[in-house]
CSV table of C-alpha atoms in Angstrom, one decimal:
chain,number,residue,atom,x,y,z
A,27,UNK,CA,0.0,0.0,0.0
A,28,UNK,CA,0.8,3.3,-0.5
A,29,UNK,CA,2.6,5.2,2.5
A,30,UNK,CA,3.0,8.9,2.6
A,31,UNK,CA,6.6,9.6,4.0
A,32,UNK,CA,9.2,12.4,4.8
A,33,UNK,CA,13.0,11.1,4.7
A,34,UNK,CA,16.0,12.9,5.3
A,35,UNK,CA,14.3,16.1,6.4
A,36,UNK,CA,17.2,17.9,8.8
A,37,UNK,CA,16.0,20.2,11.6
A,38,UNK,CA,18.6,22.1,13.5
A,39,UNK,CA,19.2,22.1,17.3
A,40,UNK,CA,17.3,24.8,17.5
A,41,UNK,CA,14.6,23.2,15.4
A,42,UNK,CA,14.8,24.9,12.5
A,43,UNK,CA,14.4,23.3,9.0
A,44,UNK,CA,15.6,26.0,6.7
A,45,UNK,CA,17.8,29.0,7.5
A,46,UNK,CA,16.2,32.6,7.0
A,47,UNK,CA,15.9,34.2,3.4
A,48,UNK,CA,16.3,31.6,0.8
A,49,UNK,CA,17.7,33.0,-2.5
A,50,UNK,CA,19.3,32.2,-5.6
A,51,UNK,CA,23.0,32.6,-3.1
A,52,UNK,CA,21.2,30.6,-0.3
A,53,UNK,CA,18.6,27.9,-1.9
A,54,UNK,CA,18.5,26.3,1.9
A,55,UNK,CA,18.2,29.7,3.4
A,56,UNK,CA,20.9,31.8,5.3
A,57,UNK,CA,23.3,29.2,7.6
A,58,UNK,CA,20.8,26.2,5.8
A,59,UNK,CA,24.0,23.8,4.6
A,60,UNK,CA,25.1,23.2,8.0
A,61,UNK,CA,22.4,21.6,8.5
A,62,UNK,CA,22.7,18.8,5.8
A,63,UNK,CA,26.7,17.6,6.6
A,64,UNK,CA,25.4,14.3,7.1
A,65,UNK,CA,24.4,13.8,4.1
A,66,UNK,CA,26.5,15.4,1.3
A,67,UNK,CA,29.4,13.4,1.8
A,68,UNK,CA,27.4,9.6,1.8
A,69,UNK,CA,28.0,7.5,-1.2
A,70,UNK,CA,24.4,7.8,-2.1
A,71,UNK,CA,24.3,11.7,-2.3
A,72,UNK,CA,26.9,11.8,-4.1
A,73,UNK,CA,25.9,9.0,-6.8
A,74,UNK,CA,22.3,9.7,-7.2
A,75,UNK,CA,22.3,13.6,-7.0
A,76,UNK,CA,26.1,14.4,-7.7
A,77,UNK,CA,26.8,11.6,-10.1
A,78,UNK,CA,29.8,10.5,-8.6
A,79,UNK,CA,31.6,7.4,-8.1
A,80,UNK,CA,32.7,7.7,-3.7
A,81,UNK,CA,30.9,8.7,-0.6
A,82,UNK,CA,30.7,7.5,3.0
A,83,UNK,CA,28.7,4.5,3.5
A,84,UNK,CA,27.5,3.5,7.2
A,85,UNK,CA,24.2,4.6,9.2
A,86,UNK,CA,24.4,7.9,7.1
A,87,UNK,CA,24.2,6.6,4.3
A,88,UNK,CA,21.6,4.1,5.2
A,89,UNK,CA,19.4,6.9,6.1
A,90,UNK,CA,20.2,8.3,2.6
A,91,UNK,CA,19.4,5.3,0.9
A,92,UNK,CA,15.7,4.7,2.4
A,93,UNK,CA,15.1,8.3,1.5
A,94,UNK,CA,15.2,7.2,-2.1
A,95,UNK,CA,14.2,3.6,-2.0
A,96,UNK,CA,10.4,2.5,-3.2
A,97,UNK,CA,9.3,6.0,-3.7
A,98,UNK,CA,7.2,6.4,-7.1
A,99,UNK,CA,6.0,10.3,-6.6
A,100,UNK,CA,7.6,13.3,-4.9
A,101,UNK,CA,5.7,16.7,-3.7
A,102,UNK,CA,7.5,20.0,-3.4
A,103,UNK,CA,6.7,23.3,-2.2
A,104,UNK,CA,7.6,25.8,-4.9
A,105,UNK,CA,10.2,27.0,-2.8
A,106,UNK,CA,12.2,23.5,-3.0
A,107,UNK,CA,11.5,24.1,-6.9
A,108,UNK,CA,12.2,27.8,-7.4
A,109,UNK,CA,13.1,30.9,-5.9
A,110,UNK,CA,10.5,32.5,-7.5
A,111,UNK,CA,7.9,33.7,-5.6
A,112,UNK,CA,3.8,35.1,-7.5
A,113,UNK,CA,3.5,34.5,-11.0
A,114,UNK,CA,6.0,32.6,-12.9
A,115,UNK,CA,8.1,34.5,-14.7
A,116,UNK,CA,9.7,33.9,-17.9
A,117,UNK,CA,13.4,32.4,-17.3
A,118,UNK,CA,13.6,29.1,-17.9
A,119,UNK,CA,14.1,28.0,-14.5
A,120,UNK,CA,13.5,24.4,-14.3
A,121,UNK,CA,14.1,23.4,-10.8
A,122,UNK,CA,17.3,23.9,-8.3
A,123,UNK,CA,19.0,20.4,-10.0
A,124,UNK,CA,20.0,21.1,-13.4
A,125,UNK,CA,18.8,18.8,-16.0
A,126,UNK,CA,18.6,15.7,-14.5
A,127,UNK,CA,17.2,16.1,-11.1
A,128,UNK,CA,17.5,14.0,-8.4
A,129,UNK,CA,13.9,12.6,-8.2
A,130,UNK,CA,13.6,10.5,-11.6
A,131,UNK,CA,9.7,10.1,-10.9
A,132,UNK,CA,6.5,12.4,-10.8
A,133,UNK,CA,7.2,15.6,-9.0
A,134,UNK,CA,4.3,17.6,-7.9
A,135,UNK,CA,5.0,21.2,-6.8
A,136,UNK,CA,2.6,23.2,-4.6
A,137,UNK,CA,1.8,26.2,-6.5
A,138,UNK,CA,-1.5,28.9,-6.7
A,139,UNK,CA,-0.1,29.7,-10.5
A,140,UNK,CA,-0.7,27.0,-13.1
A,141,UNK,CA,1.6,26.0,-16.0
A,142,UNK,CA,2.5,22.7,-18.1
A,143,UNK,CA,4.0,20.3,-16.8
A,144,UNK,CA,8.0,20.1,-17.5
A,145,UNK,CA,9.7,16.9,-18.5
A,146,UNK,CA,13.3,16.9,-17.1
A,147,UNK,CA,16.0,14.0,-17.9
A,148,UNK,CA,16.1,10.6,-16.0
A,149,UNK,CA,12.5,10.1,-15.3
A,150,UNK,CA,11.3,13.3,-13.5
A,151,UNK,CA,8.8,15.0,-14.6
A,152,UNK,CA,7.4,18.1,-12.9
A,153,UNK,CA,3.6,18.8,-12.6
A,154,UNK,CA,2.5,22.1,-10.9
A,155,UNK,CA,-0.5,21.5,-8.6
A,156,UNK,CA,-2.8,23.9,-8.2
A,157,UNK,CA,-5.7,22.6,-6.2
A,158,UNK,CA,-4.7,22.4,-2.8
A,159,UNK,CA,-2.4,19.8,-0.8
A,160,UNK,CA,-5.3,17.2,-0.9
A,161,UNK,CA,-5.6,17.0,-4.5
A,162,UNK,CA,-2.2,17.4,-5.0
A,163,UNK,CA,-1.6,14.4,-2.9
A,164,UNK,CA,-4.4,12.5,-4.7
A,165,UNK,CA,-2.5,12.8,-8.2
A,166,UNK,CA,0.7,12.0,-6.3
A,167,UNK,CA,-0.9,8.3,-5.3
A,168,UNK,CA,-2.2,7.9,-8.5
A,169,UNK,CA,1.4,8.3,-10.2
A,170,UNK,CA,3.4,6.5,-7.6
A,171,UNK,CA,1.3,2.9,-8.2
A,172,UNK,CA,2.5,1.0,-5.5
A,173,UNK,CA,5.4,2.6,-4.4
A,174,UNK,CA,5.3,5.6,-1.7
A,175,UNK,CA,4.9,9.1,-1.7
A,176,UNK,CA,7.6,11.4,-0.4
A,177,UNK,CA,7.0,15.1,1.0
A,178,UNK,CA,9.9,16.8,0.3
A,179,UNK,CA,9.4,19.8,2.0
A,180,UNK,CA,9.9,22.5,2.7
A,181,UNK,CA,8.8,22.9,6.1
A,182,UNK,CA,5.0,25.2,5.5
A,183,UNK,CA,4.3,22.3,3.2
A,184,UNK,CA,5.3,18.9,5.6
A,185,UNK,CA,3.1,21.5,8.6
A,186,UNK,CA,0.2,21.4,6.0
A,187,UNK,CA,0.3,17.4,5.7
A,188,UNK,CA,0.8,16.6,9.0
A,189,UNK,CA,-2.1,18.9,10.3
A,190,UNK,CA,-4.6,16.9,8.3
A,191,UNK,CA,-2.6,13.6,9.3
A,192,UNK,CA,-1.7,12.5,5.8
A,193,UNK,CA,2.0,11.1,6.6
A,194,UNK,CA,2.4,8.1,8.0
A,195,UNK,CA,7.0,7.7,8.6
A,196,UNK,CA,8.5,10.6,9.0
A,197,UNK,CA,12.6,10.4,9.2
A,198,UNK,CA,13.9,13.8,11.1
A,199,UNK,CA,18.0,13.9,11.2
A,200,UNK,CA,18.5,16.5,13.7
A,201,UNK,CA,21.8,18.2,13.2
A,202,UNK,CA,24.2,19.3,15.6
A,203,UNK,CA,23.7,23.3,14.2
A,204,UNK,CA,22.1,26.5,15.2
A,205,UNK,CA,20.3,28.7,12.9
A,206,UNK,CA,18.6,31.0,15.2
A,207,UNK,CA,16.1,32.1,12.7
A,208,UNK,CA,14.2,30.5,10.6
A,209,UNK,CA,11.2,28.2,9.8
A,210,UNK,CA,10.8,25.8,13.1
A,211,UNK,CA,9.1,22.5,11.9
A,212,UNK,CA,7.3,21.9,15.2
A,213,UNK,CA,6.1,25.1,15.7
A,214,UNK,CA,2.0,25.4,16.4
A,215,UNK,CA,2.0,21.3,15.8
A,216,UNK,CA,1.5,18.4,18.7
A,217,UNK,CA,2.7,15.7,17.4
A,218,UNK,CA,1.7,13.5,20.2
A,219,UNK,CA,-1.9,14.6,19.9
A,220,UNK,CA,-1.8,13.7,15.9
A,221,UNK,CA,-0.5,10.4,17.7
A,222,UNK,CA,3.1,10.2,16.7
A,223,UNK,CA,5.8,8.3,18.4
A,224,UNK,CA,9.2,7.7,18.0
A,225,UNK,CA,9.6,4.2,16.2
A,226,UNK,CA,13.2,4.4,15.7
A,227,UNK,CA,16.6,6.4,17.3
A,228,UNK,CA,19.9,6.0,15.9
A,229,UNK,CA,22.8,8.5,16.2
A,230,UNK,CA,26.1,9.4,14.1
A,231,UNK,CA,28.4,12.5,15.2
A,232,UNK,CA,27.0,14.4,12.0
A,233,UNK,CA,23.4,13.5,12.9
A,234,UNK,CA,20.7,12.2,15.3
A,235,UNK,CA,18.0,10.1,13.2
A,236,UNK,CA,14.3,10.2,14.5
A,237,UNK,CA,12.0,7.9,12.5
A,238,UNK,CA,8.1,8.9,13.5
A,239,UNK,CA,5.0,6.8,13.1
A,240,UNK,CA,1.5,7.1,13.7
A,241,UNK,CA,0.0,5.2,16.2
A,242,UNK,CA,3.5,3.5,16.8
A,243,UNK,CA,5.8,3.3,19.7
A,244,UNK,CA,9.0,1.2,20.6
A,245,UNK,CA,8.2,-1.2,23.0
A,246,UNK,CA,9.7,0.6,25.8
A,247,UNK,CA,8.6,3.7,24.8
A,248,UNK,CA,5.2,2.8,26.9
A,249,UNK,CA,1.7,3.3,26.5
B,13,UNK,CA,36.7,32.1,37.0
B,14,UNK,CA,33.3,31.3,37.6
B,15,UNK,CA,31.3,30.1,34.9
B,16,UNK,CA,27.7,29.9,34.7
B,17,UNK,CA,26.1,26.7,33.1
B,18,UNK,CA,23.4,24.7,32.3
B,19,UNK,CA,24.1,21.0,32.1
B,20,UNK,CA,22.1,17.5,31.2
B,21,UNK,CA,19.3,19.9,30.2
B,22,UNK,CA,17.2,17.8,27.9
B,23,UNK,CA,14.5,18.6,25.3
B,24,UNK,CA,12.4,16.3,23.1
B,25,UNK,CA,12.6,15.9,19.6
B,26,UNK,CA,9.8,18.4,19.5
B,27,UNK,CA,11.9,20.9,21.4
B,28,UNK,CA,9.9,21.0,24.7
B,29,UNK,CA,12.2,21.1,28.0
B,30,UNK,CA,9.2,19.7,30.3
B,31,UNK,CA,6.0,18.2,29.6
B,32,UNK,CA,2.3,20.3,30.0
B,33,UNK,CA,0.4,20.5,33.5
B,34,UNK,CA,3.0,20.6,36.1
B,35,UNK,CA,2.0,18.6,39.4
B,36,UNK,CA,2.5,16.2,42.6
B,37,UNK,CA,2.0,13.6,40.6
B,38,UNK,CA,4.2,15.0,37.7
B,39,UNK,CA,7.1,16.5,38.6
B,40,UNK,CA,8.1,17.2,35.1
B,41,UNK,CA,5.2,17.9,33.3
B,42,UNK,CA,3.0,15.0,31.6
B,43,UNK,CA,5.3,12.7,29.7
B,44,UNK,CA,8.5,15.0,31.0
B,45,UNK,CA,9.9,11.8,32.8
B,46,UNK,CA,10.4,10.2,29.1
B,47,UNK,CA,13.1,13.3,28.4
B,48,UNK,CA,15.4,12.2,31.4
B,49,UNK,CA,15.7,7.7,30.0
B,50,UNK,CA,19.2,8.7,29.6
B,51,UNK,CA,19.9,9.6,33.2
B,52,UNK,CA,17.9,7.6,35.4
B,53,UNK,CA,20.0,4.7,34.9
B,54,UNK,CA,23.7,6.3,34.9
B,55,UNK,CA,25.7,5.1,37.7
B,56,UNK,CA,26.6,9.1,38.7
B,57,UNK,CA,22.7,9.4,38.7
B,58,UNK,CA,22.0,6.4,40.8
B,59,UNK,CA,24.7,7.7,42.9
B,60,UNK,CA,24.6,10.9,43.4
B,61,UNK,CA,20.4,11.4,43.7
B,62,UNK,CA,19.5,7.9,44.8
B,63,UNK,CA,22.2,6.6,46.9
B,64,UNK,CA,22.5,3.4,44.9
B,65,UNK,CA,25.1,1.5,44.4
B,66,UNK,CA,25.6,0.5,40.4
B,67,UNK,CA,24.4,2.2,37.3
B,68,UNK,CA,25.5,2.7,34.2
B,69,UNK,CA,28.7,3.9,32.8
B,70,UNK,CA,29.7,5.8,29.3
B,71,UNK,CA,29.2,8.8,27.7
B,72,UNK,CA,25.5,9.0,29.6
B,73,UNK,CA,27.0,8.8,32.5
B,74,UNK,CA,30.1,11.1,31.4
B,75,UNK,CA,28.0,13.8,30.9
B,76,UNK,CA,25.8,13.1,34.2
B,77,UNK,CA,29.3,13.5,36.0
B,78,UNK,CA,30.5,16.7,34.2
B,79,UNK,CA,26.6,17.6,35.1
B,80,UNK,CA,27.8,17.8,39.3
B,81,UNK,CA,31.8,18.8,38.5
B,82,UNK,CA,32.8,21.8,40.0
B,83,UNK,CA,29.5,23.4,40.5
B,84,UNK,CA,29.6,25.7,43.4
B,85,UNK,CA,26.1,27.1,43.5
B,86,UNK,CA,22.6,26.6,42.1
B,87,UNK,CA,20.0,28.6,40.7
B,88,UNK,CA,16.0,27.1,40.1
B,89,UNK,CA,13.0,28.3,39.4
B,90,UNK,CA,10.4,27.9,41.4
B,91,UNK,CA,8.7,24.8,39.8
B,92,UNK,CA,11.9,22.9,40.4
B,93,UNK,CA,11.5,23.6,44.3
B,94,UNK,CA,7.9,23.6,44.8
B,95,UNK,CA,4.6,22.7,43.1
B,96,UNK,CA,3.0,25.7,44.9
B,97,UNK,CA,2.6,28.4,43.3
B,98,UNK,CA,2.2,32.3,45.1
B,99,UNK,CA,2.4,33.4,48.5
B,100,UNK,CA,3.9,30.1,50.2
B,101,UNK,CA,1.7,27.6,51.9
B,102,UNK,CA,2.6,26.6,55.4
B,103,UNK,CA,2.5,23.1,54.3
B,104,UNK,CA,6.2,21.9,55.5
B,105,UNK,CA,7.5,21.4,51.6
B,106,UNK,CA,11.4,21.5,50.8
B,107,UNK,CA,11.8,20.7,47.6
B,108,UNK,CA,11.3,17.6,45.7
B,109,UNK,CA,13.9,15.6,46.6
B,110,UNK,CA,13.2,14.5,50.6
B,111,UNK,CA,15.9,15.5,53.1
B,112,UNK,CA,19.6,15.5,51.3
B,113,UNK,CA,18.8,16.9,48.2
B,114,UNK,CA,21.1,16.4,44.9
B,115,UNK,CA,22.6,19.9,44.8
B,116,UNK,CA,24.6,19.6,47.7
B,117,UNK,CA,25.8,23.3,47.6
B,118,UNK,CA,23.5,27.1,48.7
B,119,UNK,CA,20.5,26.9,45.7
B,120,UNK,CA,18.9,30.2,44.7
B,121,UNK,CA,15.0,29.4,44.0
B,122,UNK,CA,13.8,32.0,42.2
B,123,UNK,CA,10.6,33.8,43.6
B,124,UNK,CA,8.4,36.4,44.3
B,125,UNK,CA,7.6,35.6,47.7
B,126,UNK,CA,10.0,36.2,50.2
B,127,UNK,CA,11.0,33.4,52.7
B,128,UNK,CA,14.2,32.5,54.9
B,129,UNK,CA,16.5,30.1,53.9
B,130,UNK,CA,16.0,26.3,54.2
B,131,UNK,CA,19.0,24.2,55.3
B,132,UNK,CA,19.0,20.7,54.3
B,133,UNK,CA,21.2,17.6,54.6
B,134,UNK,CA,24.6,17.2,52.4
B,135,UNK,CA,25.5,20.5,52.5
B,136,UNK,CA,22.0,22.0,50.5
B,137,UNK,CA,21.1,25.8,51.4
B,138,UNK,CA,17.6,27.0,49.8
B,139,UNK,CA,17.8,30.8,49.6
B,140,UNK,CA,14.8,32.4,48.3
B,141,UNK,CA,16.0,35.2,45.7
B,142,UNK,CA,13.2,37.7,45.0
B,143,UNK,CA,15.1,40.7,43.7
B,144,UNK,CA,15.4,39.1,39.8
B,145,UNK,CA,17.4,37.2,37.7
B,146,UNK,CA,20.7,39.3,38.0
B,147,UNK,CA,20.8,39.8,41.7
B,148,UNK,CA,20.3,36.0,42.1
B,149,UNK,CA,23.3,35.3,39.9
B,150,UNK,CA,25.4,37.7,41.8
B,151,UNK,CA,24.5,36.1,45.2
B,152,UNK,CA,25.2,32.7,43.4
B,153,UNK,CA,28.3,33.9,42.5
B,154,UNK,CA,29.8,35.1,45.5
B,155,UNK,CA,28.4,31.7,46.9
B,156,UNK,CA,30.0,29.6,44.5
B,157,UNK,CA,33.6,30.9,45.0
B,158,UNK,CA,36.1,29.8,42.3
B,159,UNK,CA,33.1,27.3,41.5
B,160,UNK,CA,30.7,27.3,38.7
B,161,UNK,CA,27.5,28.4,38.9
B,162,UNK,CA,24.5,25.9,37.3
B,163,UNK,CA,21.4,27.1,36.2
B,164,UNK,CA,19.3,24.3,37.1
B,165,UNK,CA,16.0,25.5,35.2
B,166,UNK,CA,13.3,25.3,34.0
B,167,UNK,CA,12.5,26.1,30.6
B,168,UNK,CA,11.7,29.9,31.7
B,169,UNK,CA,14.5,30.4,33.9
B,170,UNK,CA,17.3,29.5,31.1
B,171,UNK,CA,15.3,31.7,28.5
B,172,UNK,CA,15.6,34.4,30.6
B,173,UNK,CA,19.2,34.0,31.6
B,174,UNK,CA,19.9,33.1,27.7
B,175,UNK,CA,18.4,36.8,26.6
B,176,UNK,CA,20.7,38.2,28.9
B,177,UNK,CA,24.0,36.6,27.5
B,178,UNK,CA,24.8,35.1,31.0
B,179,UNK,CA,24.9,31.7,29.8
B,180,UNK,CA,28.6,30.8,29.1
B,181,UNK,CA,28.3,27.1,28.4
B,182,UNK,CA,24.9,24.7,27.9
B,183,UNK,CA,25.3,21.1,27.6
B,184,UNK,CA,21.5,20.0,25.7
B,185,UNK,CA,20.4,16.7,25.7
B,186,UNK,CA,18.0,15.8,23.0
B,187,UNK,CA,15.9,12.8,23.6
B,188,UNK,CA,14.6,10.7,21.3
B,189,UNK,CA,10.9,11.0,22.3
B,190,UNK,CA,7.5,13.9,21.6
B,191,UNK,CA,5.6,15.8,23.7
B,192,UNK,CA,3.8,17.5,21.8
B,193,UNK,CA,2.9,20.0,24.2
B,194,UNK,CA,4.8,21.7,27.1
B,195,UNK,CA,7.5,24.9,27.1
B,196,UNK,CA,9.8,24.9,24.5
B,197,UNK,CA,13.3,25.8,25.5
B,198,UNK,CA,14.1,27.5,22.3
B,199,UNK,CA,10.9,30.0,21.8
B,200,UNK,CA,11.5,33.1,20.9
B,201,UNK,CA,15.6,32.6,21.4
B,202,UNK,CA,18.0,33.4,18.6
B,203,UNK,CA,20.9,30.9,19.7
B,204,UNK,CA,22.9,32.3,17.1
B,205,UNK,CA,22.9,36.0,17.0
B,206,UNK,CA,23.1,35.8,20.8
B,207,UNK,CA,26.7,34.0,20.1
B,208,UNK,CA,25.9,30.4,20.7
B,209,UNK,CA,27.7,28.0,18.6
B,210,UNK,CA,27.6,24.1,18.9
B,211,UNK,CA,31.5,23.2,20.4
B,212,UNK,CA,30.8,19.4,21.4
B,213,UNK,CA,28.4,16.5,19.9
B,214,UNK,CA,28.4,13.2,21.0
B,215,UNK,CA,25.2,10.9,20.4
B,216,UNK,CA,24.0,7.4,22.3
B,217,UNK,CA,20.8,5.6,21.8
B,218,UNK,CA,19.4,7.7,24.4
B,219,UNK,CA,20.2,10.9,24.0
B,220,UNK,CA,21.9,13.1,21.9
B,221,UNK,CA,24.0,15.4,24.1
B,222,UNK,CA,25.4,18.5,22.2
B,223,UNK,CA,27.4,21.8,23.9
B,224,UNK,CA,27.2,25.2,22.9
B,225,UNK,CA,29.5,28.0,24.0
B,226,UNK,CA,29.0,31.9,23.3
B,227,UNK,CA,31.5,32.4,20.8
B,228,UNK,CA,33.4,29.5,20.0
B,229,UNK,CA,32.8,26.5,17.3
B,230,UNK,CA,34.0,24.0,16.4
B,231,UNK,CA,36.9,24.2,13.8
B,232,UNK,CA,34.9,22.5,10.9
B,233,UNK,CA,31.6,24.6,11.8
B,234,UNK,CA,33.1,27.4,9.9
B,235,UNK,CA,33.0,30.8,11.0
């Protein structure tokens, strides 16, 4: 069946999941890249977004791997595919990846201003959803088949989903960073009230990986 | 020269430092006890506040050591003394912890209602400290000697001493666990443009213990 999950989303100490004022200079917002050393340098970053040959492998890496395995359809806020902001404008801009982007299946971006959809290289293809996280999601399930959904972010967009408690795994890497501004993804949501518990805890120096579920606690975890 | 610190303070993945609706019966909030897993069973812990005999050693227990080294005075707020709140009751209550309570040096309860100091076994002094933050910290100073000066909590204690740039060194534990509701330590704090920067990280399957300093990073933090 089709699950709805978040991988490799990186808060900060702090709790922040993006620095301040994203741009063109700062696509993870101001102070953003420190927040995602555990994962540049695994094997799998680097083959299936950088296209190269080494990279760490270990729990790191792991968590890098899951984050791509058995998903057939991605959603995006349109800041994770532009820095554009109102109507579209005319440039060309097709997504922060270059020509081959690192999603290689249906990618549905959040968006209140309609265009075609834009076939990239290697399988992605982005569509531009216009009617609401809900239906977005619906077209998302259709195109995966069997395979999973994955919210990519950014953090409005995973708030949005879990408020209507659509996701079902959510993988959290908090990183060893402070950002001091920012968007928090915890802020105004109870997690323990939309009845998420930890399901799994492991830890590397770069990271500390969280893995949520619904309705799902480790044994010792308690009632 | 006497630092002031806050040690083996732990939040939830969520970012709350105790859990909601404070009381007899919860000490630390509702849920708060699942923050603290990576204490309870440390040998310093077992020691040092329970007078047993074995517990558990490595880095859990590291920390829970550096948590007691050198401190020379203490500084609560009032919820970690009392689960009164206002004008004291004449109900006989000294704290939380019985008769030889863990601090074993004078401990500055923060308050607005004046009352004369409480001396316990093991070498605890309550003082009652009505005149504000700043005062307190200068009696708890002097008290302290050459000694550090902890800042105990809670949530709204550090926040306040964090605005004021008094905090030279925090030692966070981040446990793998949600509360969902509760204070959050970080509300409303920039850790970053007040000077904080992460200087130690070390992870276990219980907690994810991470140090800031004002000032200082690490060297591969970047500047």
């Amino acid at each position: 069946m089709t699950r709805v999950r978040v991988n490799a989303f990186t808060i900060s100490l702090d709790g922040y999941g993006a620095g301040p004022d994203q741009s063109l200079d700062h696509p993870l917002g101001k102070g953003g890249e420190e927040l995602h050393r555990w994962v540049f340098p695994t094997r799998t970053f680097q083959r299936v977004v950088l296209g190269n040959d080494d990279g760490t492998t270990g729990i790191d890496d792991d968590f890098t791997v899951r984050s791509f395995d058995n998903v057939g359809a991605w959603i995006l806020g349109r800041n994770m595919f532009a820095p554009s902001r109102g109507p579209w404008p005319d440039d060309g801009w097709k997504g922060w990846w270059g020509d081959d982007p690192p999603y290689h299946v249906p990618t549905f971006v959040l968006t209140h201003h309609a265009r075609d959809p834009i076939e990239m290289e290697g399988g992605t293809t982005f569509h531009f959803a216009t009617s609401g996280i809900h239906d977005a999601l619906e077209q998302a399930r259709k195109a995966a088949g069997d395979k999973d959904v994955r919210i990519g972010g950014g953090v409005n967009v995973i708030q949005q989903y879990l408020r209507e408690g659509l996701i079902d795994e959510m993988h959290i890497a908090i990183a060893p960073a402070v950002l001091g501004q920012g968007e928090r993804l915890f802020d105004g949501i109870d997690l323990r009230s939309l009845g998420y518990r930890v399901h799994e805890n492991v830890t590397t120096d770069l990271a500390s990986h969280v893995v949520l579920r619904r309705g799902e606690a480790k044994p010792e975890q308690g009632a």
